[in-house]
Amino acid sequence: MKGDEIQPRSAHILAIKAASKHLSISPSFQRFAFTSWIKQNISKKECCFFQMDPSKQQVCYCGYLKTEHTDDSIKPEDFTGETWDRHRHVHEVPTDAFGDISFGGLGQKTGKYVRVSSDTKSETLYQLLTEQWKLSPPNLLISVTGGAKNFHLKSHLKKVFHRGIIKVAQNTGAWIITGGTHTGVMRHVGQAVRDYVLSNSMQAKIVAIGVATWGIIHNRNALVHEEGCFPAHYVIDTQGQGHLSCLDNNHTHFLLVDDGTSGQYGVEIELRARLEKYISSKNLGNKVSGITIPVVCVVLDGGPGTLSTIYNAMLNDTPCVILEGSGRIADVIAHVSGLPINRITIALVHQLMKKFFGQEYEKFPNLKIIEWTKTIQDIIRMSHLLTIFRASEDDQGDVDVDVAILQALLKASRTGESRGAESWRRQLELAIAWNRVDLAETEIFTEESQWKSSDLHWAMTLALVGNRPEFVSLLLENGVNLRDFLQDDNTLCELYKQLPNCFFLYKLAKRVKRAGSSRRQTLGRRSHAKAGVKISLTHVSDEVRHLLGKFTRHIYPPSTTTFHLDVSIEDTSLSVSKDQTTIQDLVREDRAEAQRDAGRDLFLWAVVQNNKELAEIAWDQCRDCMSAALAASKILKKMAAEGSDADEAQEMLELANHYEDHAIGVFSECYISDEERAQKLLVRMSHFWGGTTCLRLALEANNKNFVAQSGIQALLTQIWCGELSVDNPVWKVLICMVFFPLIYTRFLVFRRDELIQKEIEKNEEIKTVEKVTGSTMRTNFHCIQQSVKPLGCWSKLEGLYCSPQVKFYGNIVSYFAFLFLFAVVLMIDFQSMPSVAEQLLYIWLLSLVCEEIRQLFYDPDGFGFCKKAEMYIHELWNILDVLSILLFCVGVGFRLTTKLFYAGKIILCIDFVVFCLRLMAIFSISRTLGPKIIIVKKMMMDMFFFMFLLSIWVVAYGVAKQGILIHNDSRLDWIIRGAVYEPYLIIFGNFPENVDNTGFDINSCSMNGTDPLKPKCPVLNENQMPAFPEWLTIIMLCIYLLFANILLLNLLIAIFNFTFQEVQDNTDKIWKFQRYELIKEYHSRPAAPPPFIILSHLCLFIRTMVLCRTPIRHNEFKNQLSQIEEEELLSWEALMKDRYLLAARQEQSQSMEKRILDTSQKVTSLTERLEREEETSSTAVLRRLEKLEKQVTQSTKALQWIVDSLKSQGVSTKETQPQISTVPDEPSSSLKNAAEKEDSFHVKSRQLHYPNSKITRFPVPEEKVPWKVSYSSYRPTYYSSEDGDDHVDGSEPEDLDNYRNPGGRTGIRGRGALSHLGPNMNLDLVVTRWRDSTRSVMEFLAVLKHNLKSLALPGGPVDSMDHLPGNLKGILGKKLFEALNAKVSEGTKVSEGYVDDCRNTDNAWVETTVLNIHLDRTSQVMVDINNMVVSSHSYLQWQELSGRAALASSQKRSLQQVAELYNRIF
């Protein structure tokens, strides 16, 4: 069996868990270690050259006062005569502000903070967050940006934002990063965190990280201390903060970015961007491979700076969620998001800016609006990264912000160049990491998607290891086959290796360690270095067998090889081969018996980690569900008993009871449907659970509620009666025991007779049906009737006396006879030499001894002798049996001697008492007396502890009384009599006469204690009367009687009453549970009662030991079914399980708690809907009023013009009317015409940032691209890469106007990064071939880019289309390059023309020709290419010619044209 090595993580977790119980690091040591780390890794920035700003008194250019500078910086010697410069006159020193921050006020909010340099490495900050501040790595990073000022957020949007941002952070384990100050959007995030903390004090903490500028923090001096502040008391003073800002008291962590200046906003932007980018590069869940941590930007309100932030985030492939209705730039983007690019005009942006920015709009220059228009167009063009959240719309009223955020991430992951299987894999992995099954259902597992089971195995592993039960259900519903998933043993071993920190993992690790030690001892020391300790299913099977019990077999077959070692040692090879030879036979047997069920394997994996949700899902997949539930109950109870964690043990017991209820529910459904099949399920041998039965598992798990079920008791009653009918009265059975010929007269009914009677009744029913319908079912009935034959004479006699019920009655009579004979011998016939009666008593006892030995060694369940002996000793009646036999043997041994004859009789008399007590066991079968015996046992335990309490009072009073009354009595018997016996008798009313002087008689005592028959007299006075203080002894007696007689005895009565009431409710269950063992005992007992049973023992001994025959096995308690019958029975059980689960769900849905919860949710939903509709309606009314006001104004102007015209004489009727201004909702006709040419406008050529330079293009909105459109403010920058400076003003070549980009304006003049002005020729080579001779699949040759993640067509710049690009020589090699270059003339030109390239300028552009060269499969060129493809260091690959190719969009279009050339489906 293959296994997986235990990772060091598991060993470390177990070691830490064990050590943490004994060791704890003190807070002072942790603080010291944290301070040391901060001083070594974190710095701040401070000004080292004070130069006063002329516009401010005593203030440096850095913004700090002169008093805030060091002495060295006020009078520096190194910078004399220099002008202050931030880059030169600011240096780093160890930080002096870090620790805990306390905001005080209600709730005493605390957080962590540190002042960091603006140049701090992101890796160091991430280490600070995760290792020093102990934050778990995030599954998602939410960057919230927007308005930094206080802005009004609508109540509904505020509620939705607060709820959504916290919900997504809570469900996904996200970090929220904001500006950290107590203003604007940062304040709203803080309020959301506050609301969550107040309502969910026991939930996981939300991480809200504030990245703020140190120089703009108000009251920052309170945070400064050389050794850190633990805590620093920070006061929020919004009234006196001025132009500064206070920290938000609801954030949990603060990174205060310092660049050495004060009062300068925006210092943190660069560090925050770097940190977010670094976090996004970390692998999700700290995995070695896989997807990285996703980042999303959430925008509320905001100004031009926020627009730039959105644009830059999208350029980095970060999706953005815009909240419509939050104000300003967010609303501008939201309003244009649904429009085509050509409709987003400068005029429209002007209008929206004026509408949403108000008075702030007046300060915006026209050129800036043009630039923002271009930026907004680029943002809208990246629609896959843009999500608009509209909380006020009815169609999205049910969508929260958390759903919008996660949908934005999923939308971004499945667009662009990452389409295909990898895109869906990333989406699913994200959804699992966030635990958002709702998104997976709506966005991933749609009706159109089809999944293979093997495609989702990795996701199933993630869901199981990550404890995502809802995803496990979803994956099972969408095609995951558990049998295929767990077909490989390595998968299951990997699951066990990645178990969470639990008790089973601890036990499994210990077992693996022991196995490794034994292997090393077996193989020798020389193989110690190579011996790998591994988890295998053999270890799991051994541990599960330990938990289930040794009576079960291994659920997983052992490995075919003894050791998993890669060693070659000559002296051990022989022994290993021998071990393998001996194990092969055992393996064949175990593998023949052990069967695999994937549902069972997954259920067991979930149960051992005490995971209820996963176990519930896996249990639904189990084939043998009732055995699985009972096995889980046994395993959990065993682990709870062995574990040391009380809370974990309680959870295990609760889960064990839960699965006992499941077993009860399934069995009840089975029993109601078919009693006979249900009883078969109880005693059927389950191959999936170690070859045991449901009934045996329930008994071993102490599942009293399950055993007490009426169906199980009916089975036990049936076994108890044997072949006799369960309806026979007891008196008939007793009469037939004496007069057995009556069984042939139908005086006693047999079970076989009942079956025949049922067949006869069925025959009559069939005959009736035949008469009515004329059917031909009679022949079938005769076949059924002949299958049940009546019992013969001998079979009836055997059935009578072999019935456990008859055996029991016979043993009762025998036991009474034994006690009668024993009593006669003790009282009448106890001679010096044993009489005949006494000798018969000896023989009788010998038969009892033989029966006890037989019971001890009788092991049909396979417990083993040790377990069987343990079970035997734990039974009270067996203890009495052993005690009575031992006392009898000792008594007989004594009585056979002359000196100890009488002592032997005394021992035998005491032994008679023990035998009589043993008589109570025969009443345990009685439904009336059996429960009472259980109560008596419980009360005996209570009385034992009560006697310990009572003895304290008895001894205390007795010793005190004896010491006061008697002086120095040396007789031990009289001391015990006075100190213990007499106080004990007082409890039962024997009032003492020696505690006062009234009843004193000097003749009744001995003065010196010399008379052994009289007590010693008390100390006497001169009057010969007792000298002890009489008042004291009477008071002591009264107190003693008060506590002993009244208090303690009534306490005992109360204890007995409590025990009776407590046990009375469960005695019926306990009696039914214990009834099984009695029935099983008499079922296996020989038919003859003692002393005749000794003959049966003799026959059994001869059969087993002499003839060596296997013992006769009965199938009443363990029945092995045929494979066909078992499959049919399990299918029926699965149907009953589904019925039970359906009924349970219906009952739960109709419960009062469920109804109250549903009503509460409906009321909450209705309230929110009413609030939303109220706010929406009020907004709509305001809009309508505003529109009406504009129309009234326009009407007034028109009427005024009419009046003025009528009053004025000589006014021409053709005078121009004033135009009624309307809000333009539609673009002009020119724009409509331009919409037809939208596809011709280049996009990449107008990117704001020119590649590989610091040049920024002049903004060119969509409407200004064509040269024929006037653009008076167009001032493009000149740039050519060969110039020394990026910006060359006034030195442009005069012939630039001779070269004009055919695609339109680009925002930059000159040659740019291209080689020359005008068109720059480029060649893309599409080399194709047929994959095989059938010509079913066409492939093309692709080049793997340097990032090793994407592909491209081989190509490059050329001077002539007659030759290949020169850069291909390094990729293809000289020989292959020349061969393909020779075939250029034979190639087919697919397309040629202008290409939208990011290097294009107004005067230089790229034109690409696509050339196809098709190669024959047998040509030499093809052989050379294939040799390079198979080469390990080659970047060439053959790819299928299809739309799934991972190429850029422009090159995909080229491939599509090639496919059309060959009539292939793309």
PDB file of C-alpha atoms in Angstrom, residues 256-347:
ATOM      1  CA  LEU A 256       1.624  55.323   9.183  1.00  0.00           C
ATOM      2  CA  VAL A 257       3.776  56.241   6.194  1.00  0.00           C
ATOM      3  CA  ASP A 258       6.473  58.857   6.789  1.00  0.00           C
ATOM      4  CA  ASP A 259       8.501  60.633   4.090  1.00  0.00           C
ATOM      5  CA  GLY A 260      10.004  63.212   6.452  1.00  0.00           C
ATOM      6  CA  THR A 261       7.445  65.938   5.687  1.00  0.00           C
ATOM      7  CA  SER A 262       4.431  67.254   7.579  1.00  0.00           C
ATOM      8  CA  GLY A 263       1.069  68.372   6.250  1.00  0.00           C
ATOM      9  CA  GLN A 264       1.515  66.758   2.835  1.00  0.00           C
ATOM     10  CA  TYR A 265      -1.376  64.463   1.793  1.00  0.00           C
ATOM     11  CA  GLY A 266      -0.935  61.477  -0.534  1.00  0.00           C
ATOM     12  CA  VAL A 267       2.447  60.322   0.781  1.00  0.00           C
ATOM     13  CA  GLU A 268       1.067  56.824   1.408  1.00  0.00           C
ATOM     14  CA  ILE A 269      -0.259  56.240  -2.117  1.00  0.00           C
ATOM     15  CA  GLU A 270       2.946  54.798  -3.580  1.00  0.00           C
ATOM     16  CA  LEU A 271       3.685  52.514  -0.592  1.00  0.00           C
ATOM     17  CA  ARG A 272       0.073  51.351  -0.484  1.00  0.00           C
ATOM     18  CA  ALA A 273       0.160  50.484  -4.175  1.00  0.00           C
ATOM     19  CA  ARG A 274       3.407  48.545  -3.735  1.00  0.00           C
ATOM     20  CA  LEU A 275       2.042  46.682  -0.721  1.00  0.00           C
ATOM     21  CA  GLU A 276      -1.179  45.745  -2.499  1.00  0.00           C
ATOM     22  CA  LYS A 277       0.784  44.540  -5.517  1.00  0.00           C
ATOM     23  CA  TYR A 278       3.088  42.464  -3.321  1.00  0.00           C
ATOM     24  CA  ILE A 279       0.180  40.881  -1.461  1.00  0.00           C
ATOM     25  CA  SER A 280      -1.511  40.096  -4.764  1.00  0.00           C
ATOM     26  CA  SER A 281       1.625  38.214  -5.854  1.00  0.00           C
ATOM     27  CA  LYS A 282       1.472  35.857  -2.854  1.00  0.00           C
ATOM     28  CA  ASN A 283      -0.063  32.473  -3.428  1.00  0.00           C
ATOM     29  CA  LEU A 284      -3.564  31.986  -2.121  1.00  0.00           C
ATOM     30  CA  GLY A 285      -3.546  29.980   1.093  1.00  0.00           C
ATOM     31  CA  ASN A 286       0.276  29.953   1.240  1.00  0.00           C
ATOM     32  CA  LYS A 287       0.343  27.161  -1.309  1.00  0.00           C
ATOM     33  CA  VAL A 288       3.477  26.490  -3.275  1.00  0.00           C
ATOM     34  CA  SER A 289       1.571  26.598  -6.537  1.00  0.00           C
ATOM     35  CA  GLY A 290      -1.826  27.822  -7.591  1.00  0.00           C
ATOM     36  CA  ILE A 291      -3.553  31.138  -7.911  1.00  0.00           C
ATOM     37  CA  THR A 292      -2.469  34.316  -6.208  1.00  0.00           C
ATOM     38  CA  ILE A 293      -4.392  36.419  -3.724  1.00  0.00           C
ATOM     39  CA  PRO A 294      -7.028  38.365  -5.693  1.00  0.00           C
ATOM     40  CA  VAL A 295      -7.401  42.126  -5.274  1.00  0.00           C
ATOM     41  CA  VAL A 296     -10.496  44.225  -5.831  1.00  0.00           C
ATOM     42  CA  CYS A 297     -10.907  48.001  -5.690  1.00  0.00           C
ATOM     43  CA  VAL A 298     -14.153  49.376  -4.227  1.00  0.00           C
ATOM     44  CA  VAL A 299     -14.918  52.996  -5.099  1.00  0.00           C
ATOM     45  CA  LEU A 300     -17.269  55.399  -3.359  1.00  0.00           C
ATOM     46  CA  ASP A 301     -17.548  59.036  -4.395  1.00  0.00           C
ATOM     47  CA  GLY A 302     -14.091  60.423  -5.247  1.00  0.00           C
ATOM     48  CA  GLY A 303     -12.553  63.121  -7.384  1.00  0.00           C
ATOM     49  CA  PRO A 304      -9.981  63.289 -10.190  1.00  0.00           C
ATOM     50  CA  GLY A 305      -7.407  61.522  -8.035  1.00  0.00           C
ATOM     51  CA  THR A 306      -9.816  58.606  -7.571  1.00  0.00           C
ATOM     52  CA  LEU A 307     -10.299  58.457 -11.351  1.00  0.00           C
ATOM     53  CA  SER A 308      -6.542  58.057 -11.767  1.00  0.00           C
ATOM     54  CA  THR A 309      -6.539  55.362  -9.079  1.00  0.00           C
ATOM     55  CA  ILE A 310      -9.284  53.433 -10.894  1.00  0.00           C
ATOM     56  CA  TYR A 311      -7.455  53.680 -14.217  1.00  0.00           C
ATOM     57  CA  ASN A 312      -4.122  52.515 -12.821  1.00  0.00           C
ATOM     58  CA  ALA A 313      -5.788  49.668 -10.966  1.00  0.00           C
ATOM     59  CA  MET A 314      -7.424  48.441 -14.151  1.00  0.00           C
ATOM     60  CA  LEU A 315      -4.134  48.656 -16.041  1.00  0.00           C
ATOM     61  CA  ASN A 316      -2.808  46.228 -13.392  1.00  0.00           C
ATOM     62  CA  ASP A 317      -5.796  43.901 -14.077  1.00  0.00           C
ATOM     63  CA  THR A 318      -7.448  44.785 -10.775  1.00  0.00           C
ATOM     64  CA  PRO A 319     -11.251  44.715 -11.016  1.00  0.00           C
ATOM     65  CA  CYS A 320     -13.111  47.746  -9.684  1.00  0.00           C
ATOM     66  CA  VAL A 321     -16.564  47.948  -8.154  1.00  0.00           C
ATOM     67  CA  ILE A 322     -18.228  51.381  -8.443  1.00  0.00           C
ATOM     68  CA  LEU A 323     -21.101  52.180  -6.072  1.00  0.00           C
ATOM     69  CA  GLU A 324     -23.632  54.213  -8.001  1.00  0.00           C
ATOM     70  CA  GLY A 325     -25.269  56.864  -5.904  1.00  0.00           C
ATOM     71  CA  SER A 326     -22.237  57.463  -3.713  1.00  0.00           C
ATOM     72  CA  GLY A 327     -21.467  60.727  -5.566  1.00  0.00           C
ATOM     73  CA  ARG A 328     -19.039  62.575  -7.876  1.00  0.00           C
ATOM     74  CA  ILE A 329     -16.699  60.483 -10.059  1.00  0.00           C
ATOM     75  CA  ALA A 330     -18.331  57.203  -9.034  1.00  0.00           C
ATOM     76  CA  ASP A 331     -21.671  58.442 -10.371  1.00  0.00           C
ATOM     77  CA  VAL A 332     -20.069  59.821 -13.532  1.00  0.00           C
ATOM     78  CA  ILE A 333     -18.586  56.425 -14.381  1.00  0.00           C
ATOM     79  CA  ALA A 334     -21.801  54.645 -13.385  1.00  0.00           C
ATOM     80  CA  HIS A 335     -23.902  56.810 -15.727  1.00  0.00           C
ATOM     81  CA  VAL A 336     -21.720  56.194 -18.782  1.00  0.00           C
ATOM     82  CA  SER A 337     -20.974  52.529 -18.070  1.00  0.00           C
ATOM     83  CA  GLY A 338     -23.788  51.246 -20.272  1.00  0.00           C
ATOM     84  CA  LEU A 339     -23.058  53.505 -23.249  1.00  0.00           C
ATOM     85  CA  PRO A 340     -20.984  52.717 -26.338  1.00  0.00           C
ATOM     86  CA  ILE A 341     -17.569  54.346 -26.359  1.00  0.00           C
ATOM     87  CA  ASN A 342     -18.511  56.723 -29.164  1.00  0.00           C
ATOM     88  CA  ARG A 343     -21.376  58.140 -27.079  1.00  0.00           C
ATOM     89  CA  ILE A 344     -19.089  59.049 -24.186  1.00  0.00           C
ATOM     90  CA  THR A 345     -18.274  62.486 -25.527  1.00  0.00           C
ATOM     91  CA  ILE A 346     -16.517  65.482 -24.055  1.00  0.00           C
ATOM     92  CA  ALA A 347     -19.844  67.324 -23.906  1.00  0.00           C
TER      93      ALA A 347
END
